[in-house]
PDB file of C-alpha atoms in Angstrom:
ATOM      1  CA  MET A   1      41.518  73.217  18.042  1.00 62.00           C
ATOM      2  CA  THR A   2      43.049  70.160  16.355  1.00 74.00           C
ATOM      3  CA  GLU A   3      46.691  69.602  17.256  1.00 85.00           C
ATOM      4  CA  LEU A   4      48.750  68.303  14.324  1.00 94.00           C
ATOM      5  CA  LEU A   5      51.451  65.645  14.453  1.00 95.00           C
ATOM      6  CA  GLY A   6      55.150  66.474  14.287  1.00 94.00           C
ATOM      7  CA  PRO A   7      58.217  64.224  13.794  1.00 93.00           C
ATOM      8  CA  ALA A   8      58.392  63.188  17.440  1.00 94.00           C
ATOM      9  CA  GLU A   9      54.696  62.288  17.592  1.00 94.00           C
ATOM     10  CA  ILE A  10      54.885  60.311  14.338  1.00 94.00           C
ATOM     11  CA  ARG A  11      57.805  58.244  15.587  1.00 92.00           C
ATOM     12  CA  ALA A  12      56.151  57.717  18.970  1.00 94.00           C
ATOM     13  CA  LEU A  13      52.966  56.453  17.326  1.00 95.00           C
ATOM     14  CA  ALA A  14      54.919  54.157  15.036  1.00 92.00           C
ATOM     15  CA  ALA A  15      56.843  52.762  18.002  1.00 93.00           C
ATOM     16  CA  GLU A  16      53.644  52.262  20.008  1.00 96.00           C
ATOM     17  CA  LEU A  17      52.111  50.281  17.149  1.00 94.00           C
ATOM     18  CA  ASP A  18      55.351  48.580  16.159  1.00 92.00           C
ATOM     19  CA  VAL A  19      54.807  49.948  12.667  1.00 87.00           C
ATOM     20  CA  ARG A  20      57.673  49.795  10.209  1.00 80.00           C
ATOM     21  CA  PRO A  21      56.762  51.671   7.004  1.00 72.00           C
ATOM     22  CA  THR A  22      56.756  49.282   4.062  1.00 63.00           C
ATOM     23  CA  LYS A  23      57.490  49.869   0.393  1.00 57.00           C
ATOM     24  CA  LYS A  24      54.829  47.292  -0.478  1.00 56.00           C
ATOM     25  CA  LEU A  25      52.092  49.547   0.909  1.00 52.00           C
ATOM     26  CA  GLY A  26      53.864  52.705  -0.232  1.00 56.00           C
ATOM     27  CA  GLN A  27      54.026  54.041   3.307  1.00 66.00           C
ATOM     28  CA  ASN A  28      55.820  57.360   3.683  1.00 83.00           C
ATOM     29  CA  PHE A  29      54.290  59.346   6.532  1.00 89.00           C
ATOM     30  CA  VAL A  30      54.153  63.155   6.416  1.00 92.00           C
ATOM     31  CA  HIS A  31      55.600  64.527   9.649  1.00 93.00           C
ATOM     32  CA  ASP A  32      55.669  68.263   8.869  1.00 95.00           C
ATOM     33  CA  PRO A  33      52.632  70.224  10.146  1.00 96.00           C
ATOM     34  CA  ASN A  34      53.275  73.120   7.752  1.00 96.00           C
ATOM     35  CA  THR A  35      53.100  70.774   4.768  1.00 96.00           C
ATOM     36  CA  VAL A  36      49.832  69.356   6.071  1.00 97.00           C
ATOM     37  CA  ARG A  37      48.392  72.875   6.447  1.00 97.00           C
ATOM     38  CA  ARG A  38      49.500  73.714   2.913  1.00 97.00           C
ATOM     39  CA  ILE A  39      47.856  70.622   1.446  1.00 97.00           C
ATOM     40  CA  VAL A  40      44.625  71.273   3.321  1.00 98.00           C
ATOM     41  CA  ASP A  41      44.624  74.936   2.258  1.00 98.00           C
ATOM     42  CA  LEU A  42      45.202  74.045  -1.404  1.00 98.00           C
ATOM     43  CA  SER A  43      42.409  71.462  -1.270  1.00 98.00           C
ATOM     44  CA  GLY A  44      39.883  74.168  -0.397  1.00 97.00           C
ATOM     45  CA  VAL A  45      37.783  71.829   1.746  1.00 98.00           C
ATOM     46  CA  GLY A  46      35.888  73.004   4.772  1.00 97.00           C
ATOM     47  CA  GLU A  47      32.703  72.764   6.768  1.00 96.00           C
ATOM     48  CA  GLY A  48      29.985  71.068   4.763  1.00 95.00           C
ATOM     49  CA  ASP A  49      32.374  68.917   2.750  1.00 98.00           C
ATOM     50  CA  VAL A  50      32.663  65.163   3.060  1.00 98.00           C
ATOM     51  CA  VAL A  51      36.322  64.397   2.398  1.00 98.00           C
ATOM     52  CA  LEU A  52      37.536  60.982   1.343  1.00 98.00           C
ATOM     53  CA  GLU A  53      41.093  60.287   2.478  1.00 98.00           C
ATOM     54  CA  VAL A  54      42.857  57.192   1.189  1.00 97.00           C
ATOM     55  CA  GLY A  55      45.749  55.761   3.182  1.00 94.00           C
ATOM     56  CA  PRO A  56      45.611  58.033   6.239  1.00 95.00           C
ATOM     57  CA  GLY A  57      48.461  56.147   7.888  1.00 93.00           C
ATOM     58  CA  LEU A  58      49.233  57.586  11.316  1.00 95.00           C
ATOM     59  CA  GLY A  59      46.818  60.489  10.818  1.00 97.00           C
ATOM     60  CA  SER A  60      48.910  63.546   9.915  1.00 96.00           C
ATOM     61  CA  LEU A  61      46.692  64.712   7.052  1.00 97.00           C
ATOM     62  CA  THR A  62      43.530  63.383   8.711  1.00 98.00           C
ATOM     63  CA  LEU A  63      43.957  65.786  11.616  1.00 98.00           C
ATOM     64  CA  GLY A  64      44.542  68.687   9.247  1.00 97.00           C
ATOM     65  CA  LEU A  65      41.361  67.878   7.338  1.00 98.00           C
ATOM     66  CA  LEU A  66      39.340  67.563  10.547  1.00 97.00           C
ATOM     67  CA  ALA A  67      40.612  70.985  11.607  1.00 97.00           C
ATOM     68  CA  THR A  68      38.674  72.554   8.704  1.00 97.00           C
ATOM     69  CA  GLY A  69      35.342  71.376  10.086  1.00 97.00           C
ATOM     70  CA  ALA A  70      34.849  68.879   7.245  1.00 98.00           C
ATOM     71  CA  GLU A  71      33.546  65.356   7.678  1.00 98.00           C
ATOM     72  CA  VAL A  72      36.328  62.866   6.915  1.00 98.00           C
ATOM     73  CA  VAL A  73      35.952  59.297   5.695  1.00 98.00           C
ATOM     74  CA  ALA A  74      39.356  57.625   5.900  1.00 98.00           C
ATOM     75  CA  VAL A  75      39.949  54.380   3.996  1.00 98.00           C
ATOM     76  CA  GLU A  76      42.891  52.421   5.401  1.00 96.00           C
ATOM     77  CA  ILE A  77      43.998  48.949   4.282  1.00 93.00           C
ATOM     78  CA  ASP A  78      46.322  48.359   7.269  1.00 92.00           C
ATOM     79  CA  PRO A  79      44.172  47.098  10.184  1.00 96.00           C
ATOM     80  CA  VAL A  80      46.643  48.280  12.818  1.00 95.00           C
ATOM     81  CA  LEU A  81      46.669  51.837  11.478  1.00 95.00           C
ATOM     82  CA  ALA A  82      42.891  51.805  10.925  1.00 97.00           C
ATOM     83  CA  GLY A  83      42.345  50.714  14.524  1.00 97.00           C
ATOM     84  CA  ARG A  84      44.517  53.476  15.998  1.00 97.00           C
ATOM     85  CA  LEU A  85      43.279  56.425  13.926  1.00 98.00           C
ATOM     86  CA  PRO A  86      40.010  57.104  15.830  1.00 98.00           C
ATOM     87  CA  ASP A  87      41.964  57.300  19.093  1.00 97.00           C
ATOM     88  CA  THR A  88      44.476  59.706  17.572  1.00 97.00           C
ATOM     89  CA  ALA A  89      41.609  61.947  16.471  1.00 97.00           C
ATOM     90  CA  ALA A  90      39.948  61.664  19.883  1.00 96.00           C
ATOM     91  CA  GLU A  91      43.174  62.767  21.557  1.00 95.00           C
ATOM     92  CA  ARG A  92      43.662  65.762  19.275  1.00 94.00           C
ATOM     93  CA  GLY A  93      40.207  66.926  18.204  1.00 89.00           C
ATOM     94  CA  GLY A  94      37.569  66.250  15.544  1.00 91.00           C
ATOM     95  CA  ALA A  95      36.915  62.568  16.220  1.00 95.00           C
ATOM     96  CA  GLU A  96      33.146  63.088  16.025  1.00 96.00           C
ATOM     97  CA  ARG A  97      33.511  63.940  12.318  1.00 97.00           C
ATOM     98  CA  LEU A  98      35.769  60.997  11.444  1.00 98.00           C
ATOM     99  CA  THR A  99      34.768  57.596  10.096  1.00 98.00           C
ATOM    100  CA  VAL A 100      37.464  54.999   9.426  1.00 98.00           C
ATOM    101  CA  VAL A 101      36.753  52.288   6.869  1.00 98.00           C
ATOM    102  CA  GLY A 102      39.137  49.344   6.865  1.00 97.00           C
ATOM    103  CA  ALA A 103      39.329  48.440   3.194  1.00 97.00           C
ATOM    104  CA  ASP A 104      41.370  48.439  -0.006  1.00 96.00           C
ATOM    105  CA  ALA A 105      40.643  51.680  -1.870  1.00 97.00           C
ATOM    106  CA  LEU A 106      40.960  49.845  -5.187  1.00 97.00           C
ATOM    107  CA  ARG A 107      37.960  47.712  -4.236  1.00 97.00           C
ATOM    108  CA  ILE A 108      35.848  50.206  -2.295  1.00 96.00           C
ATOM    109  CA  MET A 109      32.292  50.709  -3.506  1.00 96.00           C
ATOM    110  CA  ALA A 110      29.917  53.592  -2.861  1.00 97.00           C
ATOM    111  CA  ASP A 111      27.794  51.492  -0.513  1.00 96.00           C
ATOM    112  CA  ASP A 112      30.849  50.723   1.628  1.00 97.00           C
ATOM    113  CA  LEU A 113      31.026  54.359   2.710  1.00 97.00           C
ATOM    114  CA  PRO A 114      28.851  56.050   5.346  1.00 96.00           C
ATOM    115  CA  ALA A 115      28.334  59.168   3.230  1.00 96.00           C
ATOM    116  CA  ARG A 116      28.810  60.368  -0.341  1.00 97.00           C
ATOM    117  CA  PRO A 117      32.204  62.126  -0.444  1.00 98.00           C
ATOM    118  CA  THR A 118      32.508  65.440  -2.256  1.00 98.00           C
ATOM    119  CA  ALA A 119      36.310  65.684  -2.344  1.00 98.00           C
ATOM    120  CA  LEU A 120      39.295  63.353  -2.407  1.00 98.00           C
ATOM    121  CA  VAL A 121      42.349  64.525  -0.474  1.00 98.00           C
ATOM    122  CA  ALA A 122      45.117  61.989   0.015  1.00 97.00           C
ATOM    123  CA  ASN A 123      48.784  61.114   0.142  1.00 95.00           C
ATOM    124  CA  LEU A 124      48.570  58.180  -2.250  1.00 92.00           C
ATOM    125  CA  PRO A 125      50.922  55.208  -2.387  1.00 81.00           C
ATOM    126  CA  TYR A 126      53.043  55.707  -5.486  1.00 79.00           C
ATOM    127  CA  ASN A 127      52.436  52.261  -6.938  1.00 82.00           C
ATOM    128  CA  VAL A 128      48.626  52.527  -7.067  1.00 91.00           C
ATOM    129  CA  ALA A 129      47.976  56.265  -7.320  1.00 94.00           C
ATOM    130  CA  VAL A 130      46.489  56.380 -10.818  1.00 96.00           C
ATOM    131  CA  PRO A 131      44.354  53.207 -10.508  1.00 97.00           C
ATOM    132  CA  VAL A 132      42.975  54.471  -7.171  1.00 97.00           C
ATOM    133  CA  VAL A 133      42.010  57.885  -8.544  1.00 97.00           C
ATOM    134  CA  LEU A 134      40.386  56.414 -11.662  1.00 97.00           C
ATOM    135  CA  HIS A 135      38.508  53.785  -9.652  1.00 98.00           C
ATOM    136  CA  LEU A 136      37.161  56.335  -7.181  1.00 98.00           C
ATOM    137  CA  LEU A 137      36.062  58.769  -9.894  1.00 97.00           C
ATOM    138  CA  ALA A 138      34.215  55.949 -11.647  1.00 97.00           C
ATOM    139  CA  GLU A 139      32.626  54.538  -8.512  1.00 97.00           C
ATOM    140  CA  LEU A 140      31.829  57.808  -6.698  1.00 98.00           C
ATOM    141  CA  PRO A 141      30.049  60.334  -8.933  1.00 96.00           C
ATOM    142  CA  SER A 142      29.619  62.551  -5.856  1.00 97.00           C
ATOM    143  CA  LEU A 143      33.365  63.335  -5.980  1.00 97.00           C
ATOM    144  CA  THR A 144      33.612  66.744  -7.630  1.00 97.00           C
ATOM    145  CA  SER A 145      37.188  67.686  -6.762  1.00 97.00           C
ATOM    146  CA  GLY A 146      40.410  66.301  -5.438  1.00 97.00           C
ATOM    147  CA  LEU A 147      43.962  67.011  -4.387  1.00 98.00           C
ATOM    148  CA  VAL A 148      46.370  64.105  -4.251  1.00 98.00           C
ATOM    149  CA  MET A 149      50.033  63.838  -3.407  1.00 96.00           C
ATOM    150  CA  VAL A 150      51.843  61.466  -5.754  1.00 95.00           C
ATOM    151  CA  GLN A 151      55.280  60.798  -7.195  1.00 94.00           C
ATOM    152  CA  THR A 152      56.336  63.740  -9.400  1.00 96.00           C
ATOM    153  CA  GLU A 153      56.565  61.561 -12.504  1.00 95.00           C
ATOM    154  CA  VAL A 154      53.022  60.342 -11.881  1.00 95.00           C
ATOM    155  CA  ALA A 155      51.841  63.927 -11.346  1.00 97.00           C
ATOM    156  CA  ASP A 156      53.344  64.907 -14.695  1.00 97.00           C
ATOM    157  CA  ARG A 157      51.532  62.063 -16.451  1.00 96.00           C
ATOM    158  CA  MET A 158      48.218  62.834 -14.768  1.00 97.00           C
ATOM    159  CA  ALA A 159      48.278  66.501 -15.759  1.00 97.00           C
ATOM    160  CA  ALA A 160      49.933  66.264 -19.196  1.00 97.00           C
ATOM    161  CA  GLY A 161      48.308  67.518 -22.374  1.00 96.00           C
ATOM    162  CA  PRO A 162      48.492  66.163 -25.951  1.00 97.00           C
ATOM    163  CA  GLY A 163      51.940  66.407 -27.524  1.00 94.00           C
ATOM    164  CA  SER A 164      53.805  66.229 -24.232  1.00 93.00           C
ATOM    165  CA  ARG A 165      56.355  63.438 -23.784  1.00 92.00           C
ATOM    166  CA  THR A 166      54.611  62.522 -20.489  1.00 95.00           C
ATOM    167  CA  TYR A 167      51.153  62.392 -22.094  1.00 97.00           C
ATOM    168  CA  GLY A 168      49.697  58.908 -22.051  1.00 96.00           C
ATOM    169  CA  VAL A 169      46.997  56.598 -20.755  1.00 97.00           C
ATOM    170  CA  PRO A 170      46.628  58.252 -17.291  1.00 96.00           C
ATOM    171  CA  SER A 171      46.407  61.704 -18.912  1.00 97.00           C
ATOM    172  CA  VAL A 172      43.571  60.756 -21.260  1.00 98.00           C
ATOM    173  CA  LYS A 173      41.593  58.675 -18.786  1.00 98.00           C
ATOM    174  CA  LEU A 174      41.717  61.380 -16.127  1.00 97.00           C
ATOM    175  CA  ALA A 175      40.709  63.962 -18.751  1.00 97.00           C
ATOM    176  CA  TRP A 176      37.572  61.883 -19.342  1.00 97.00           C
ATOM    177  CA  TYR A 177      36.432  62.917 -15.871  1.00 97.00           C
ATOM    178  CA  GLY A 178      37.713  66.484 -15.794  1.00 96.00           C
ATOM    179  CA  LYS A 179      40.700  68.818 -15.683  1.00 95.00           C
ATOM    180  CA  ALA A 180      43.861  67.896 -13.788  1.00 97.00           C
ATOM    181  CA  ARG A 181      46.750  70.232 -12.993  1.00 97.00           C
ATOM    182  CA  LYS A 182      49.997  70.003 -11.102  1.00 97.00           C
ATOM    183  CA  VAL A 183      49.884  72.610  -8.359  1.00 97.00           C
ATOM    184  CA  ALA A 184      52.957  72.263  -6.131  1.00 97.00           C
ATOM    185  CA  ALA A 185      56.092  70.282  -5.401  1.00 97.00           C
ATOM    186  CA  VAL A 186      56.541  68.569  -2.030  1.00 96.00           C
ATOM    187  CA  PRO A 187      60.087  68.181  -0.636  1.00 94.00           C
ATOM    188  CA  ARG A 188      61.331  64.730   0.355  1.00 94.00           C
ATOM    189  CA  ALA A 189      62.343  65.897   3.824  1.00 94.00           C
ATOM    190  CA  VAL A 190      58.723  66.194   5.037  1.00 94.00           C
ATOM    191  CA  PHE A 191      58.292  62.395   4.907  1.00 92.00           C
ATOM    192  CA  TRP A 192      59.330  59.603   7.215  1.00 88.00           C
ATOM    193  CA  PRO A 193      61.040  57.571   5.996  1.00 87.00           C
ATOM    194  CA  VAL A 194      62.504  59.912   3.373  1.00 88.00           C
ATOM    195  CA  PRO A 195      61.497  58.519  -0.047  1.00 87.00           C
ATOM    196  CA  ASN A 196      63.944  58.176  -2.918  1.00 87.00           C
ATOM    197  CA  VAL A 197      61.558  59.976  -5.281  1.00 89.00           C
ATOM    198  CA  ASP A 198      60.180  63.504  -5.490  1.00 92.00           C
ATOM    199  CA  SER A 199      56.515  64.229  -4.833  1.00 95.00           C
ATOM    200  CA  ALA A 200      53.979  66.713  -6.122  1.00 97.00           C
ATOM    201  CA  LEU A 201      50.372  67.720  -5.620  1.00 98.00           C
ATOM    202  CA  VAL A 202      47.821  67.251  -8.393  1.00 98.00           C
ATOM    203  CA  ALA A 203      44.429  68.936  -8.253  1.00 98.00           C
ATOM    204  CA  PHE A 204      41.461  67.927 -10.371  1.00 97.00           C
ATOM    205  CA  GLU A 205      37.865  68.973 -10.858  1.00 97.00           C
ATOM    206  CA  ARG A 206      35.137  66.844 -12.372  1.00 97.00           C
ATOM    207  CA  GLY A 207      33.915  68.401 -15.606  1.00 95.00           C
ATOM    208  CA  ASP A 208      31.088  67.953 -18.057  1.00 90.00           C
ATOM    209  CA  VAL A 209      30.594  64.585 -19.729  1.00 85.00           C
ATOM    210  CA  VAL A 210      33.024  64.392 -22.640  1.00 86.00           C
ATOM    211  CA  SER A 211      30.838  62.191 -24.829  1.00 86.00           C
ATOM    212  CA  SER A 212      27.903  59.814 -24.728  1.00 91.00           C
ATOM    213  CA  VAL A 213      30.228  57.027 -25.878  1.00 94.00           C
ATOM    214  CA  ASP A 214      30.682  54.134 -23.459  1.00 94.00           C
ATOM    215  CA  ARG A 215      33.612  54.807 -21.121  1.00 95.00           C
ATOM    216  CA  ALA A 216      34.902  51.234 -21.260  1.00 96.00           C
ATOM    217  CA  ARG A 217      34.949  51.339 -25.061  1.00 96.00           C
ATOM    218  CA  LEU A 218      36.809  54.656 -25.037  1.00 97.00           C
ATOM    219  CA  PHE A 219      39.344  53.403 -22.493  1.00 97.00           C
ATOM    220  CA  ALA A 220      39.971  50.302 -24.644  1.00 97.00           C
ATOM    221  CA  VAL A 221      40.853  52.574 -27.565  1.00 98.00           C
ATOM    222  CA  VAL A 222      43.193  54.599 -25.362  1.00 98.00           C
ATOM    223  CA  ASP A 223      44.932  51.477 -24.033  1.00 98.00           C
ATOM    224  CA  ALA A 224      45.459  50.189 -27.568  1.00 97.00           C
ATOM    225  CA  ALA A 225      46.679  53.536 -28.903  1.00 97.00           C
ATOM    226  CA  PHE A 226      49.420  53.829 -26.284  1.00 96.00           C
ATOM    227  CA  SER A 227      50.413  50.172 -26.162  1.00 94.00           C
ATOM    228  CA  GLN A 228      52.784  50.849 -29.062  1.00 86.00           C
ATOM    229  CA  ARG A 229      53.573  54.540 -28.805  1.00 81.00           C
ATOM    230  CA  ARG A 230      55.881  54.748 -31.800  1.00 85.00           C
ATOM    231  CA  LYS A 231      53.350  53.304 -34.203  1.00 93.00           C
ATOM    232  CA  THR A 232      50.738  55.217 -36.137  1.00 97.00           C
ATOM    233  CA  LEU A 233      47.187  54.881 -34.909  1.00 97.00           C
ATOM    234  CA  ARG A 234      46.347  52.732 -37.930  1.00 97.00           C
ATOM    235  CA  ALA A 235      48.923  50.179 -36.800  1.00 97.00           C
ATOM    236  CA  ALA A 236      48.456  50.585 -33.041  1.00 97.00           C
ATOM    237  CA  LEU A 237      44.689  50.114 -33.253  1.00 97.00           C
ATOM    238  CA  ALA A 238      44.842  47.124 -35.609  1.00 97.00           C
ATOM    239  CA  SER A 239      44.346  44.545 -32.866  1.00 96.00           C
ATOM    240  CA  TRP A 240      41.538  46.539 -31.251  1.00 96.00           C
ATOM    241  CA  ALA A 241      39.723  47.112 -34.557  1.00 97.00           C
ATOM    242  CA  GLY A 242      40.348  43.632 -35.967  1.00 97.00           C
ATOM    243  CA  SER A 243      42.777  44.697 -38.686  1.00 97.00           C
ATOM    244  CA  ALA A 244      44.875  47.666 -39.770  1.00 97.00           C
ATOM    245  CA  GLU A 245      42.494  48.239 -42.677  1.00 97.00           C
ATOM    246  CA  ARG A 246      39.485  48.383 -40.344  1.00 98.00           C
ATOM    247  CA  ALA A 247      41.387  50.704 -37.985  1.00 98.00           C
ATOM    248  CA  GLY A 248      42.130  53.025 -40.905  1.00 98.00           C
ATOM    249  CA  GLU A 249      38.470  53.083 -41.894  1.00 97.00           C
ATOM    250  CA  LEU A 250      37.339  53.937 -38.369  1.00 98.00           C
ATOM    251  CA  LEU A 251      39.943  56.679 -38.030  1.00 98.00           C
ATOM    252  CA  GLU A 252      38.861  58.270 -41.303  1.00 98.00           C
ATOM    253  CA  ARG A 253      35.232  58.013 -40.227  1.00 97.00           C
ATOM    254  CA  ALA A 254      36.223  59.848 -37.023  1.00 97.00           C
ATOM    255  CA  GLY A 255      37.994  62.551 -39.044  1.00 98.00           C
ATOM    256  CA  ILE A 256      41.475  61.590 -37.848  1.00 98.00           C
ATOM    257  CA  ASP A 257      44.512  61.002 -40.043  1.00 98.00           C
ATOM    258  CA  PRO A 258      45.449  57.288 -39.733  1.00 97.00           C
ATOM    259  CA  LYS A 259      49.142  58.288 -39.713  1.00 96.00           C
ATOM    260  CA  THR A 260      48.618  60.241 -36.466  1.00 96.00           C
ATOM    261  CA  ARG A 261      50.077  58.872 -33.218  1.00 96.00           C
ATOM    262  CA  GLY A 262      48.111  58.470 -30.004  1.00 96.00           C
ATOM    263  CA  GLU A 263      50.039  61.127 -28.066  1.00 96.00           C
ATOM    264  CA  GLN A 264      48.731  63.767 -30.484  1.00 96.00           C
ATOM    265  CA  LEU A 265      45.033  63.227 -29.699  1.00 97.00           C
ATOM    266  CA  ASP A 266      42.943  64.662 -26.890  1.00 97.00           C
ATOM    267  CA  VAL A 267      40.157  62.818 -25.092  1.00 97.00           C
ATOM    268  CA  HIS A 268      37.464  64.211 -27.427  1.00 97.00           C
ATOM    269  CA  GLN A 269      39.241  62.767 -30.459  1.00 97.00           C
ATOM    270  CA  PHE A 270      39.596  59.382 -28.773  1.00 98.00           C
ATOM    271  CA  ALA A 271      35.864  59.531 -28.058  1.00 97.00           C
ATOM    272  CA  ARG A 272      35.204  60.095 -31.756  1.00 97.00           C
ATOM    273  CA  ILE A 273      37.190  56.969 -32.627  1.00 98.00           C
ATOM    274  CA  ALA A 274      35.273  54.918 -30.066  1.00 97.00           C
ATOM    275  CA  ALA A 275      31.981  56.281 -31.393  1.00 96.00           C
ATOM    276  CA  ALA A 276      32.955  55.457 -34.980  1.00 96.00           C
ATOM    277  CA  ALA A 277      33.235  51.803 -33.998  1.00 92.00           C
ATOM    278  CA  GLY A 278      29.540  51.888 -33.161  1.00 80.00           C
TER     279      GLY A 278
END
């Protein structure tokens, strides 16, 4: 039986390692076992899964994931935390199913990992949450599902649909890979130190391929469309297409009104624009 970490254990570990949580690395450690159990339960992972955890920190969520019987690959950029995590797991159960990789998740490649992960479950640093998720989905096709804890505003953007005021680049790019949804709020009090922002859990599942169009080309269209949100697509895509006139032609070829704005289109419509460019 894996024993989870509480507030006293978290502080004791931090003191032992002389760790002072830093804003630069987005370190806010979960110290509430019930929150960990809730996250693990909502993730749906269990025996037979290979779970990728990014930023395990002192190991609160890691221990909860190990308790399910899953294999866990934990990617930790902080060498002090990465060095301590195997011992924490050995002391509390499940160490034989844990592999710690000391690396930056934004630069991790499939060959850097000991196994092909099937699920991503992580408390992600607020400042890199979206880039990390998009990088991992692109680099690790074996990832079929995920549950990440992020800043509430980021969660809203990740899960937003067309027409929403929070709909933007993260919404469309994540939709390229599959369906994202905001599943639960997480209170500030479960973290140490207490953050000055609210948090939420976002779940996603990899879906069918949206289009045969090149992903990089599609993402370039999306970036251009939202770079000037208040402009029509004809104007916003002028630089990308070479001119406003050319942008208008491509939009009409894609069956989209050039006076439309980017926040009104879904990922399939953006794919049509990218395809129209040939």
